Every structure is written in C-alpha cells, then in structure tokens.
Amino acid sequence: MDKNEEKKSAAKELEEKLTFEFKTAWEPGNKEKLDAINSFADEYKLALDSGKTEREFVNFTSAYLESKGFKLLETYSELKTGDRVYQLVRGKGLLAAIIGENDPLQGFNLIGSHVDSPRLDLKPNPLYESSDLALMKTHYYGGIKKYHWVAQPLALHGVMIKKGGEKVEVIIGEDASDPVLYISDLLPHLAADQMKKTAASVVEGEELNVLIGGLPYPDEDAKNRVKLAVLNLLFEKYGVTEREFITAELEIVPAVKARDVGLDRSFLGAYGQDDRVCAYTSLRALTDLEEAPKRTAVLLMYDKEETGSGGNTGASSFLYPYYQQQIVRLMLGHEPSSLELSQNIINSTMLSSDVTNAFDPTFASVSEPQNSCYTGRGMALNKYTGARGKGGTSDASAEYFDEVVRLLEENDISWQTGEMGKVDQGGGGTVAVYQAELGLEVIDCGVPLLSMHSCFEVSSKVDVYETYRGYRAFYENMRNDRV
Ligand code: MN
Ligand code: MN
C-alpha cells in the first residue's frame, strides 16, 4: 500500500464517520424479507379494494378488529391489561386500543391516520336528463386535479336512507359483472378552445357530470324517459326514489382495483392510498401485537382530513378525546378528575400518520433533492409540514424527533426524511396540529407516494412494509421503560 492509498482510506474512514445519507430499504438478496413484503402488500390490496370510502374502510376495520378479538367499548365495564377494545366514531372514524400495563396517567402511544380520500360527491339533487342522456351532478371533495376524473371507469359508493329510516348501502361498478359510470371528455378534434385553457380549468367543476343511463322508459307518456328508467332501476335494486338522493351520502370513486406496478412488482398502485396506507399499516401494527404493551396502544382513524379536519368525525372533533377519556375511566375504575384526564393526554406520544410526496424525477423541479423523500427508502418522517414560512403546521421538537428516530434505529427500521416540495412551491397540512394543541408529543410520518391525490396513487411496497414495522415498534417500545 503506497502513501496515497493510505491517505485515501483515512479520508474514507472520516467520511463514513462524519457524513450521513439515506439508502435504499430494499434488500434484494433477502428472499425471506421480499416474501414478507409481498405478502403484506397482497393483504393491503384486499383492504384497499374493500374500503374505497371512509365508511367502507371503517366497516372493513371493525370487522378485522372483531376477528382479532377486539370488542366494542360499550361491552366493557372495566378495562384490564391485554383487553382489546374499539369504538366507531359515527360510522366514519374509529378508535381502537390494546390496554397496556402502565397507569393511564403515564400516557398512551397513539397512531392517527385518516380514512377519507379525495373524490367526487353527488350533489343533493343530482339527477337530470339532457339530450337523451341521464346524468348526475357532482361536487368534488378534497384537492383534486379535475381532469383526472374524465374518460375513465368510475364507481358509485355510499349510503341512502329510505323513507322510514332504513339505511341501504350502494355499490355500483366494482363487481366484474357490474356496469361502470363515466364522465365524458371532449374529443381532441374539437378541443381547440379547451386546449388553450389552463389545467385548473380545462375540466371545470360543473363539467364533472356522471353518465348513468341512456335507455328510455318504454311508456312515451313520461317527460324525461331516460331519467325515469334509471330511477326505476334504482327503485327495483335498492327501493329508493329521487327524494332519497337529497339526504344520501354518495361518492364517485375510480372503479379500478389495487394492482402491482412495475415488472418487478416493487410498487403498488391504487385509488385512496392517501391515507389508507397509513390506516392499514397502523391497524396491522396494532392487531399483530403478540403481547399487551407497557403503554396502552391506541389506533385513531379520522374522517374529513381532506377538507380540513372539521365536522364531528374529523380530527378536531371532541369525540376522539371523549372516547379516549372513557378508556381512561374504565382503566382507572373510578370517575377521573379533569386533572387526571389532562395528565393522560399530555403524557401521550403520537405519530400523525399520513402520506407525503415521493421525489419524482419527471417533476424534479418542484422538489429540493437533498430534502425530499424517495420511494424505496423506508418510512418517511416529517418534522413539520405546512406552507410558506411553515404556516399551519405542528413542528415536532428536536427531543421528540430524536426519540422516534432512536426507536426506529434500535428496531432496524429503514427511515428517511424530507420536506414536501421546495420552499414556497406549495405545501400541505396533516392532523398533527389538532393533537399537538392538546399538548402531547407528535410527529408526522408515513409513506411517500407518487401521484398523490390522483385516481391511481403509487407506493413502494418496501416503504409500506417498513412503515408497518415502524408503527409496530412504536406500539411495542415507545417509552416502555417509563412506568
Ligand atoms: Mn393525507
Ligand atoms: Mn391528502
């Protein structure tokens, strides 16, 4: 070895000691781990296909929890270590817990995600007939690019309340034998004017009209025979009339199923991964716990994140802390004082579990490569979110961020960090602010997505798996040395 080489290896050594970079989470030679990643992804795909709305995902989750021994909160008169309990939040949100060994006043370990996704809702009075077509008017929900929703197969999901109060669940367009619904686009041959518009207005909100029928009712006496024939089909199938659309909650979602993406199947594509990828991984992290944790492990699924977390099912609703208080009461065995309830909350630690942008080389200009999350590099942690000068965010403390990172590293979880886009490029918020206001420790984390908020969002399977492992490590080990 000559002198030059010796010098180089010393520099190399110093480089390894002093510098830091995130690496791929894939271990292509580890067959066992690849199998685990793929089978987890297969189970996740089934969950996505059976829960395309917040209600459906909550229904899927409660059935899954029941199959894993969880029981409704109202069935317990006391809660002991190892008890498995859950509570629906008006059918669109959910809270579940495994009771830990520690005193509830020492705080819980919480993971909160959201189960609503951007979509098109039907307007209260949606049905009309025009030019021999039966159509339905929509009002979009959440942040969408409206042009994504035209010229592709769509499904109708939701609930209608019949006269007399009976609820019927509607799903049209998911079964292979079902028809799908459709929003038309303009043919390029006649789109000269449309193509001059900006992308925000190339398809307008009032142009998102859903095609639902074209066959006239046989009797020529009726006014709008195509609309009447559609109403007749709905009446025969569901027993509903036009009046019942007014109170209904009906959502138009992409009819596409979750699929593997890429020849190597390393990606998973589906509608609604924001944020059901975090909902599913945290659900599995909770239900796969083999032993009761030291600190009570709590799963929260919120609704209405995509419209600002308002309403009685959103993250700012009183119902979530209310049910947490009920758990504290049943653990203590006495009516807790307001001081005791506050102690439970402020001593809790939380992961605000939501997706983030994955760096996309095709659209590299909106991101700052050194501070971006990448597909395939594991669970993403975001110290803060927000827009402009970090407006509208909860900024996790250095101490708590470090505590979470140490936990992940001790458990050999691949993690990474990044901001959502360049400074002043845009931004976004999560539910973290609402929990942070209560005083507990919280940090944003989750899975990076390509094409977030599109009709077919893409995640890397290894990121999904590492996030699941990270959540599980959090439930098992976060502050479990404190009693
Ligand atoms: Mn989200
Ligand atoms: Mn979102």
Short mmCIF file of C-alpha atoms and ligand atoms in Angstrom, two decimals:
data_model
loop_
_atom_site.label_atom_id
_atom_site.label_comp_id
_atom_site.label_asym_id
_atom_site.label_seq_id
_atom_site.Cartn_x
_atom_site.Cartn_y
_atom_site.Cartn_z
CA MET A 1 0.00 0.00 0.00
CA ASP A 2 1.57 3.34 -1.03
CA LYS A 3 1.18 6.56 0.92
CA ASN A 4 -1.54 7.92 -1.36
CA GLU A 5 -3.79 4.91 -0.82
CA GLU A 6 -3.30 5.08 2.92
CA LYS A 7 -4.39 8.73 2.87
CA LYS A 8 -7.47 7.89 0.80
CA SER A 9 -8.64 5.21 3.19
CA ALA A 10 -8.25 7.58 6.13
CA ALA A 11 -10.43 10.12 4.30
CA LYS A 12 -12.90 7.37 3.51
CA GLU A 13 -12.97 6.44 7.16
CA LEU A 14 -13.58 10.04 8.16
CA GLU A 15 -16.29 10.35 5.53
CA GLU A 16 -18.05 7.32 6.92
CA LYS A 17 -17.74 8.66 10.43
CA LEU A 18 -18.93 12.21 9.77
CA THR A 19 -21.36 12.19 6.84
CA PHE A 20 -24.86 10.78 6.57
CA GLU A 21 -27.11 9.69 3.76
CA PHE A 22 -30.28 7.64 3.37
CA LYS A 23 -30.03 4.41 1.39
CA THR A 24 -32.46 2.05 -0.28
CA ALA A 25 -34.54 -0.06 2.10
CA TRP A 26 -34.68 -2.94 -0.38
CA GLU A 27 -32.53 -5.98 0.39
CA PRO A 28 -32.79 -7.80 -2.95
CA GLY A 29 -30.78 -10.79 -1.69
CA ASN A 30 -33.02 -11.35 1.32
CA LYS A 31 -35.66 -13.76 -0.02
CA GLU A 32 -37.44 -14.10 3.32
CA LYS A 33 -37.89 -10.35 3.63
CA LEU A 34 -39.01 -9.99 0.00
CA ASP A 35 -41.68 -12.63 0.62
CA ALA A 36 -42.84 -10.84 3.76
CA ILE A 37 -43.03 -7.51 1.88
CA ASN A 38 -45.04 -9.06 -0.96
CA SER A 39 -47.49 -10.94 1.22
CA PHE A 40 -48.10 -7.83 3.33
CA ALA A 41 -48.77 -5.89 0.09
CA ASP A 42 -51.23 -8.57 -1.09
CA GLU A 43 -53.22 -8.24 2.14
CA TYR A 44 -53.11 -4.44 1.91
CA LYS A 45 -54.51 -4.58 -1.66
CA LEU A 46 -57.54 -6.55 -0.43
CA ALA A 47 -58.17 -3.89 2.25
CA LEU A 48 -57.99 -1.11 -0.36
CA ASP A 49 -60.48 -2.89 -2.61
CA SER A 50 -62.95 -3.48 0.21
CA GLY A 51 -62.71 0.05 1.63
CA LYS A 52 -63.00 2.75 -1.03
CA THR A 53 -64.86 5.24 1.15
CA GLU A 54 -64.33 6.32 4.77
CA ARG A 55 -67.43 4.34 5.84
CA GLU A 56 -66.36 1.22 3.97
CA PHE A 57 -62.83 1.38 5.37
CA VAL A 58 -64.19 1.81 8.89
CA ASN A 59 -66.51 -1.18 8.30
CA PHE A 60 -63.59 -3.24 6.99
CA THR A 61 -61.53 -2.21 10.03
CA SER A 62 -64.20 -3.04 12.60
CA ALA A 63 -64.75 -6.49 11.05
CA TYR A 64 -60.98 -7.05 11.06
CA LEU A 65 -60.72 -5.92 14.69
CA GLU A 66 -63.58 -8.25 15.69
CA SER A 67 -61.76 -11.14 14.00
CA LYS A 68 -58.72 -10.31 16.14
CA GLY A 69 -60.61 -10.33 19.44
CA PHE A 70 -61.46 -6.64 19.79
CA LYS A 71 -64.83 -5.80 21.34
CA LEU A 72 -66.92 -2.62 21.36
CA LEU A 73 -66.19 -0.18 24.19
CA GLU A 74 -69.79 -0.41 25.44
CA THR A 75 -69.35 -4.13 26.22
CA TYR A 76 -66.71 -3.40 28.91
CA SER A 77 -67.45 -2.37 32.49
CA GLU A 78 -63.71 -2.25 33.25
CA LEU A 79 -60.55 -2.45 31.16
CA LYS A 80 -57.58 -4.61 32.19
CA THR A 81 -54.14 -5.23 30.72
CA GLY A 82 -54.45 -7.05 27.40
CA ASP A 83 -58.09 -6.10 26.76
CA ARG A 84 -58.81 -5.26 23.12
CA VAL A 85 -61.39 -2.55 22.59
CA TYR A 86 -62.73 -0.38 19.76
CA GLN A 87 -65.25 2.37 19.18
CA LEU A 88 -66.81 3.68 15.96
CA VAL A 89 -67.00 7.45 15.55
CA ARG A 90 -70.36 7.94 13.84
CA GLY A 91 -69.51 5.23 11.32
CA LYS A 92 -66.80 7.31 9.60
CA GLY A 93 -64.00 7.35 12.14
CA LEU A 94 -62.68 4.84 14.63
CA LEU A 95 -60.62 4.41 17.77
CA ALA A 96 -59.14 1.07 18.89
CA ALA A 97 -56.81 0.13 21.73
CA ILE A 98 -54.94 -2.67 23.41
CA ILE A 99 -54.79 -1.90 27.10
CA GLY A 100 -51.23 -1.74 28.43
CA GLU A 101 -49.72 -2.50 31.82
CA ASN A 102 -48.95 1.09 32.79
CA ASP A 103 -51.09 3.59 34.63
CA PRO A 104 -53.13 5.53 32.05
CA LEU A 105 -51.91 8.78 33.62
CA GLN A 106 -48.47 7.95 32.20
CA GLY A 107 -49.97 8.45 28.73
CA PHE A 108 -50.78 6.29 25.71
CA ASN A 109 -48.95 5.58 22.45
CA LEU A 110 -51.22 6.90 19.70
CA ILE A 111 -51.08 6.49 15.93
CA GLY A 112 -53.61 8.57 13.97
CA SER A 113 -54.33 8.42 10.24
CA HIS A 114 -57.27 9.45 8.05
CA VAL A 115 -59.57 7.24 6.01
CA ASP A 116 -61.25 9.80 3.73
CA SER A 117 -59.76 10.37 0.28
CA PRO A 118 -60.31 12.96 -2.48
CA ARG A 119 -63.35 12.06 -4.60
CA LEU A 120 -66.50 13.38 -6.25
CA ASP A 121 -69.63 13.57 -4.09
CA LEU A 122 -73.06 13.62 -5.70
CA LYS A 123 -74.87 16.94 -5.24
CA PRO A 124 -78.03 16.73 -3.06
CA ASN A 125 -80.23 16.92 -6.17
CA PRO A 126 -78.01 15.21 -8.72
CA LEU A 127 -80.19 13.53 -11.36
CA TYR A 128 -81.16 15.11 -14.67
CA GLU A 129 -81.77 14.23 -18.29
CA SER A 130 -80.23 16.13 -21.16
CA SER A 131 -80.04 15.23 -24.88
CA ASP A 132 -81.31 11.70 -24.16
CA LEU A 133 -78.61 11.08 -21.52
CA ALA A 134 -79.31 10.52 -17.82
CA LEU A 135 -76.62 12.32 -15.83
CA MET A 136 -75.71 13.14 -12.22
CA LYS A 137 -74.17 16.39 -10.96
CA THR A 138 -71.19 16.20 -8.59
CA HIS A 139 -69.32 18.42 -6.16
CA TYR A 140 -65.69 17.42 -5.66
CA TYR A 141 -64.32 16.64 -2.18
CA GLY A 142 -60.72 17.47 -1.26
CA GLY A 143 -57.90 18.61 -3.51
CA ILE A 144 -58.18 17.07 -6.97
CA LYS A 145 -56.96 17.78 -10.49
CA LYS A 146 -60.40 17.72 -12.13
CA TYR A 147 -59.05 16.50 -15.46
CA HIS A 148 -58.01 13.21 -13.79
CA TRP A 149 -61.63 12.19 -13.43
CA VAL A 150 -62.82 12.23 -17.05
CA ALA A 151 -62.84 9.37 -19.57
CA GLN A 152 -62.22 6.55 -17.15
CA PRO A 153 -64.35 3.88 -15.41
CA LEU A 154 -65.97 5.11 -12.19
CA ALA A 155 -67.97 3.50 -9.40
CA LEU A 156 -70.72 4.79 -7.10
CA HIS A 157 -70.42 4.06 -3.36
CA GLY A 158 -72.39 5.26 -0.39
CA VAL A 159 -75.48 5.11 1.72
CA MET A 160 -79.07 6.18 1.16
CA ILE A 161 -81.74 6.42 3.85
CA LYS A 162 -85.11 5.13 2.69
CA LYS A 163 -88.43 6.65 3.74
CA GLY A 164 -88.97 5.31 7.24
CA GLY A 165 -85.25 5.40 8.11
CA GLU A 166 -83.86 2.15 6.73
CA LYS A 167 -80.28 2.56 5.50
CA VAL A 168 -79.20 0.95 2.23
CA GLU A 169 -75.59 0.57 1.11
CA VAL A 170 -74.98 1.28 -2.55
CA ILE A 171 -72.03 -0.07 -4.54
CA ILE A 172 -72.19 0.03 -8.33
CA GLY A 173 -69.20 -0.57 -10.58
CA GLU A 174 -66.93 -2.81 -8.53
CA ASP A 175 -68.08 -6.34 -9.36
CA ALA A 176 -66.69 -7.60 -12.69
CA SER A 177 -70.29 -8.10 -13.91
CA ASP A 178 -71.35 -4.56 -12.86
CA PRO A 179 -71.64 -1.66 -15.28
CA VAL A 180 -69.36 1.31 -14.50
CA LEU A 181 -70.18 5.04 -14.55
CA TYR A 182 -68.38 7.64 -16.63
CA ILE A 183 -67.58 11.33 -17.09
CA SER A 184 -67.04 12.34 -20.71
CA ASP A 185 -64.20 14.49 -22.08
CA LEU A 186 -64.04 16.47 -25.29
CA LEU A 187 -62.54 14.77 -28.34
CA PRO A 188 -59.19 16.34 -29.43
CA HIS A 189 -60.66 17.10 -32.85
CA LEU A 190 -62.97 19.72 -31.32
CA ALA A 191 -60.82 20.75 -28.35
CA ALA A 192 -59.04 23.75 -29.88
CA ASP A 193 -60.58 26.16 -27.36
CA GLN A 194 -60.36 23.74 -24.43
CA MET A 195 -56.65 23.11 -25.04
CA LYS A 196 -55.91 26.84 -24.63
CA LYS A 197 -57.24 26.77 -21.05
CA THR A 198 -55.01 26.27 -18.01
CA ALA A 199 -55.01 22.83 -16.39
CA ALA A 200 -57.08 24.14 -13.47
CA SER A 201 -59.99 24.95 -15.78
CA VAL A 202 -59.53 22.53 -18.68
CA VAL A 203 -62.25 20.49 -16.99
CA GLU A 204 -64.46 22.70 -14.76
CA GLY A 205 -66.21 21.63 -11.56
CA GLU A 206 -69.62 21.96 -13.19
CA GLU A 207 -68.46 19.74 -16.06
CA LEU A 208 -67.93 16.71 -13.80
CA ASN A 209 -71.30 15.20 -14.71
CA VAL A 210 -71.62 11.43 -14.41
CA LEU A 211 -73.27 9.38 -17.15
CA ILE A 212 -75.69 6.88 -15.60
CA GLY A 213 -78.07 5.83 -18.40
CA GLY A 214 -79.38 6.16 -21.95
CA LEU A 215 -82.29 3.73 -22.38
CA PRO A 216 -85.73 5.47 -22.34
CA TYR A 217 -88.59 4.14 -20.24
CA PRO A 218 -90.92 2.28 -22.70
CA ASP A 219 -94.08 4.33 -21.99
CA GLU A 220 -93.98 7.53 -24.10
CA ASP A 221 -96.25 9.41 -21.64
CA ALA A 222 -93.42 10.32 -19.26
CA LYS A 223 -91.42 13.57 -19.55
CA ASN A 224 -87.80 12.51 -19.01
CA ARG A 225 -87.96 8.88 -20.02
CA VAL A 226 -84.23 8.10 -19.68
CA LYS A 227 -84.03 9.58 -16.19
CA LEU A 228 -87.26 7.78 -15.27
CA ALA A 229 -85.86 4.45 -16.47
CA VAL A 230 -82.73 4.96 -14.33
CA LEU A 231 -84.89 5.82 -11.30
CA ASN A 232 -86.89 2.69 -11.97
CA LEU A 233 -83.73 0.54 -11.99
CA LEU A 234 -82.60 2.11 -8.69
CA PHE A 235 -86.03 1.55 -7.18
CA GLU A 236 -86.02 -2.11 -8.22
CA LYS A 237 -82.49 -2.68 -6.84
CA TYR A 238 -82.46 -0.50 -3.70
CA GLY A 239 -86.08 0.60 -3.09
CA VAL A 240 -85.12 4.30 -3.29
CA THR A 241 -86.70 7.28 -5.10
CA GLU A 242 -85.34 10.65 -6.26
CA ARG A 243 -86.21 12.12 -2.83
CA GLU A 244 -83.72 9.83 -1.08
CA PHE A 245 -80.78 11.28 -3.04
CA ILE A 246 -81.22 14.53 -1.08
CA THR A 247 -80.15 13.10 2.27
CA ALA A 248 -77.81 10.44 0.88
CA GLU A 249 -74.02 10.32 1.04
CA LEU A 250 -72.97 9.06 -2.37
CA GLU A 251 -69.41 9.17 -3.63
CA ILE A 252 -67.95 8.67 -7.10
CA VAL A 253 -64.60 6.87 -6.95
CA PRO A 254 -62.35 5.25 -9.59
CA ALA A 255 -63.58 1.74 -10.46
CA VAL A 256 -60.01 0.47 -10.70
CA LYS A 257 -58.71 -2.21 -8.30
CA ALA A 258 -55.38 -2.17 -6.47
CA ARG A 259 -52.62 -3.62 -8.67
CA ASP A 260 -48.90 -4.36 -8.61
CA VAL A 261 -46.94 -1.83 -10.66
CA GLY A 262 -43.66 -2.48 -12.47
CA LEU A 263 -42.27 -5.67 -13.99
CA ASP A 264 -40.54 -6.38 -10.68
CA ARG A 265 -43.83 -5.68 -8.81
CA SER A 266 -41.94 -3.36 -6.47
CA PHE A 267 -44.76 -0.78 -6.47
CA LEU A 268 -48.42 -0.91 -5.57
CA GLY A 269 -50.98 1.28 -7.36
CA ALA A 270 -54.50 2.05 -6.12
CA TYR A 271 -57.05 4.75 -5.51
CA GLY A 272 -57.17 6.12 -1.95
CA GLN A 273 -53.71 5.22 -0.61
CA ASP A 274 -53.78 8.74 0.91
CA ASP A 275 -54.25 7.85 3.65
CA ARG A 276 -55.44 4.27 3.84
CA VAL A 277 -51.84 3.13 3.51
CA CYS A 278 -51.20 4.60 6.96
CA ALA A 279 -54.58 3.45 8.27
CA TYR A 280 -53.88 -0.14 7.19
CA THR A 281 -50.25 -0.26 8.37
CA SER A 282 -51.21 1.14 11.78
CA LEU A 283 -54.18 -1.25 12.02
CA ARG A 284 -51.87 -4.20 11.37
CA ALA A 285 -49.25 -2.82 13.75
CA LEU A 286 -51.88 -2.85 16.49
CA THR A 287 -53.55 -6.17 15.74
CA ASP A 288 -50.22 -8.00 15.23
CA LEU A 289 -49.01 -7.13 18.76
CA GLU A 290 -48.46 -10.50 20.39
CA GLU A 291 -48.33 -9.31 23.99
CA ALA A 292 -50.00 -6.48 25.82
CA PRO A 293 -47.73 -3.41 25.57
CA LYS A 294 -46.43 -1.47 28.59
CA ARG A 295 -48.21 1.72 27.44
CA THR A 296 -51.74 1.39 26.08
CA ALA A 297 -51.56 1.28 22.26
CA VAL A 298 -54.24 3.38 20.54
CA LEU A 299 -55.22 3.46 16.87
CA LEU A 300 -57.13 6.51 15.59
CA MET A 301 -58.75 6.75 12.16
CA TYR A 302 -60.09 10.17 11.27
CA ASP A 303 -62.51 11.37 8.61
CA LYS A 304 -62.61 14.77 6.84
CA GLU A 305 -58.83 15.35 6.73
CA GLU A 306 -59.07 16.24 3.06
CA THR A 307 -61.46 19.11 3.80
CA GLY A 308 -59.61 20.47 6.83
CA SER A 309 -60.41 18.00 9.64
CA GLY A 310 -63.66 19.71 10.63
CA GLY A 311 -67.02 18.15 11.48
CA ASN A 312 -67.89 15.65 14.18
CA THR A 313 -65.84 12.88 12.53
CA GLY A 314 -62.72 14.95 11.71
CA ALA A 315 -59.57 15.13 13.84
CA SER A 316 -60.72 18.30 15.60
CA SER A 317 -63.92 16.58 16.81
CA PHE A 318 -64.40 16.23 20.56
CA LEU A 319 -65.46 12.61 20.04
CA TYR A 320 -61.90 11.27 19.79
CA PRO A 321 -60.66 12.66 23.15
CA TYR A 322 -64.08 11.79 24.61
CA TYR A 323 -63.68 8.08 23.82
CA GLN A 324 -60.07 8.19 25.00
CA GLN A 325 -61.42 9.56 28.30
CA GLN A 326 -63.85 6.64 28.52
CA ILE A 327 -60.92 4.23 28.16
CA VAL A 328 -59.06 6.05 30.96
CA ARG A 329 -62.18 5.86 33.15
CA LEU A 330 -62.58 2.11 32.63
CA MET A 331 -58.86 1.52 33.26
CA LEU A 332 -58.83 3.53 36.50
CA GLY A 333 -62.08 2.06 37.77
CA HIS A 334 -63.24 5.44 39.02
CA GLU A 335 -64.52 8.69 37.55
CA PRO A 336 -61.31 10.51 36.55
CA SER A 337 -60.77 14.11 37.59
CA SER A 338 -60.15 16.66 34.86
CA LEU A 339 -56.55 16.82 36.04
CA GLU A 340 -56.18 13.06 35.57
CA LEU A 341 -57.65 13.25 32.08
CA SER A 342 -55.25 16.05 31.17
CA GLN A 343 -52.32 14.02 32.51
CA ASN A 344 -53.29 11.12 30.28
CA ILE A 345 -53.33 13.38 27.23
CA ILE A 346 -50.20 15.45 27.81
CA ASN A 347 -48.13 12.38 28.69
CA SER A 348 -49.20 10.62 25.49
CA THR A 349 -46.93 10.29 22.47
CA MET A 350 -48.28 10.26 18.93
CA LEU A 351 -47.39 9.51 15.35
CA SER A 352 -49.50 11.61 12.97
CA SER A 353 -49.57 9.10 10.24
CA ASP A 354 -50.06 10.44 6.72
CA VAL A 355 -48.56 10.15 3.25
CA THR A 356 -46.03 12.57 1.79
CA ASN A 357 -44.72 13.37 -1.67
CA ALA A 358 -42.15 10.98 -3.15
CA PHE A 359 -39.44 12.63 -5.26
CA ASP A 360 -40.40 12.18 -8.91
CA PRO A 361 -37.51 12.64 -11.41
CA THR A 362 -40.04 13.59 -14.10
CA PHE A 363 -41.18 16.54 -11.97
CA ALA A 364 -37.88 17.13 -10.18
CA SER A 365 -38.12 20.93 -10.41
CA VAL A 366 -40.77 21.19 -7.63
CA SER A 367 -38.60 19.36 -5.10
CA GLU A 368 -35.28 20.02 -3.41
CA PRO A 369 -33.47 16.71 -3.90
CA GLN A 370 -31.44 16.84 -0.70
CA ASN A 371 -34.59 17.29 1.39
CA SER A 372 -37.07 15.01 -0.33
CA CYS A 373 -38.48 11.59 0.46
CA TYR A 374 -37.79 8.86 -2.07
CA THR A 375 -39.67 5.69 -2.94
CA GLY A 376 -37.91 2.61 -1.61
CA ARG A 377 -36.04 4.30 1.25
CA GLY A 378 -38.47 3.36 4.02
CA MET A 379 -40.76 5.11 6.45
CA ALA A 380 -40.80 8.90 5.98
CA LEU A 381 -40.61 11.26 8.98
CA ASN A 382 -41.52 14.93 8.59
CA LYS A 383 -40.53 17.25 11.44
CA TYR A 384 -43.06 19.74 10.10
CA THR A 385 -45.43 20.16 7.15
CA GLY A 386 -47.25 23.39 6.26
CA ALA A 387 -46.76 26.00 3.54
CA ARG A 388 -44.73 29.23 3.02
CA GLY A 389 -42.99 30.06 6.32
CA LYS A 390 -44.14 26.70 7.77
CA GLY A 391 -47.67 28.05 8.17
CA GLY A 392 -50.32 25.69 9.53
CA THR A 393 -48.07 23.01 10.94
CA SER A 394 -47.08 21.31 14.14
CA ASP A 395 -43.28 21.34 14.36
CA ALA A 396 -42.04 18.33 16.31
CA SER A 397 -39.35 19.11 18.89
CA ALA A 398 -35.75 18.02 18.37
CA GLU A 399 -36.05 15.89 21.51
CA TYR A 400 -39.14 14.01 20.33
CA PHE A 401 -37.89 13.64 16.75
CA ASP A 402 -34.67 12.12 18.14
CA GLU A 403 -36.63 9.83 20.45
CA VAL A 404 -38.63 8.45 17.50
CA VAL A 405 -35.54 8.08 15.28
CA ARG A 406 -33.66 6.23 18.03
CA LEU A 407 -36.62 3.91 18.47
CA LEU A 408 -36.66 3.15 14.73
CA GLU A 409 -32.89 2.60 14.57
CA GLU A 410 -32.90 0.32 17.64
CA ASN A 411 -35.50 -1.78 15.83
CA ASP A 412 -33.65 -1.77 12.50
CA ILE A 413 -36.39 0.12 10.63
CA SER A 414 -35.43 1.91 7.39
CA TRP A 415 -36.44 5.56 7.72
CA GLN A 416 -35.89 8.78 5.81
CA THR A 417 -36.91 12.40 5.97
CA GLY A 418 -37.81 15.19 3.60
CA GLU A 419 -39.97 18.23 3.00
CA MET A 420 -42.98 18.17 0.70
CA GLY A 421 -41.53 20.19 -2.18
CA LYS A 422 -39.27 23.21 -2.46
CA VAL A 423 -39.70 26.20 -0.16
CA ASP A 424 -42.61 28.31 -1.46
CA GLN A 425 -43.59 25.66 -4.03
CA GLY A 426 -46.80 24.78 -2.20
CA GLY A 427 -47.28 22.52 0.80
CA GLY A 428 -49.91 20.81 2.86
CA GLY A 429 -51.04 20.05 6.39
CA THR A 430 -51.99 17.00 8.42
CA VAL A 431 -53.96 16.15 11.56
CA ALA A 432 -50.84 16.68 13.74
CA VAL A 433 -51.80 20.28 14.63
CA TYR A 434 -55.06 19.26 16.28
CA GLN A 435 -53.40 16.74 18.59
CA ALA A 436 -50.41 18.99 19.25
CA GLU A 437 -52.80 21.67 20.55
CA LEU A 438 -53.77 19.27 23.34
CA GLY A 439 -50.15 19.32 24.48
CA LEU A 440 -48.89 15.84 23.64
CA GLU A 441 -45.75 15.00 21.64
CA VAL A 442 -46.47 14.34 17.97
CA ILE A 443 -44.53 13.99 14.72
CA ASP A 444 -45.69 13.46 11.14
CA CYS A 445 -44.67 10.26 9.42
CA GLY A 446 -45.91 7.86 6.78
CA VAL A 447 -45.40 6.51 3.29
CA PRO A 448 -44.14 8.57 0.31
CA LEU A 449 -46.44 8.39 -2.74
CA LEU A 450 -46.06 9.09 -6.43
CA SER A 451 -49.08 10.88 -7.98
CA MET A 452 -50.63 11.66 -4.59
CA HIS A 453 -54.28 12.77 -4.85
CA SER A 454 -54.65 11.20 -8.30
CA CYS A 455 -57.06 8.40 -9.19
CA PHE A 456 -54.23 5.84 -9.03
CA GLU A 457 -51.60 6.62 -6.41
CA VAL A 458 -48.39 4.61 -6.25
CA SER A 459 -46.44 3.46 -3.19
CA SER A 460 -43.30 1.37 -2.91
CA LYS A 461 -44.02 -1.96 -1.23
CA VAL A 462 -40.89 -1.78 0.91
CA ASP A 463 -41.96 1.64 2.27
CA VAL A 464 -45.37 0.21 3.16
CA TYR A 465 -43.71 -2.69 4.96
CA GLU A 466 -41.11 -0.59 6.79
CA THR A 467 -43.84 1.82 7.90
CA TYR A 468 -45.83 -1.12 9.28
CA ARG A 469 -42.70 -2.31 11.14
CA GLY A 470 -42.05 1.21 12.38
CA TYR A 471 -45.57 1.58 13.75
CA ARG A 472 -45.32 -1.79 15.42
CA ALA A 473 -42.02 -0.85 17.05
CA PHE A 474 -43.67 2.37 18.27
CA TYR A 475 -46.57 0.49 19.87
CA GLU A 476 -44.26 -2.11 21.41
CA ASN A 477 -41.40 0.03 22.63
CA MET A 478 -42.15 3.76 22.78
CA ARG A 479 -41.34 4.87 26.34
CA ASN A 480 -41.89 1.33 27.60
CA ASP A 481 -39.05 1.89 30.10
CA ARG A 482 -41.16 4.51 31.87
CA VAL A 483 -43.61 3.27 34.48
MN MN B 1 -53.40 12.55 3.80
MN MN B 2 -54.48 14.17 1.11
#
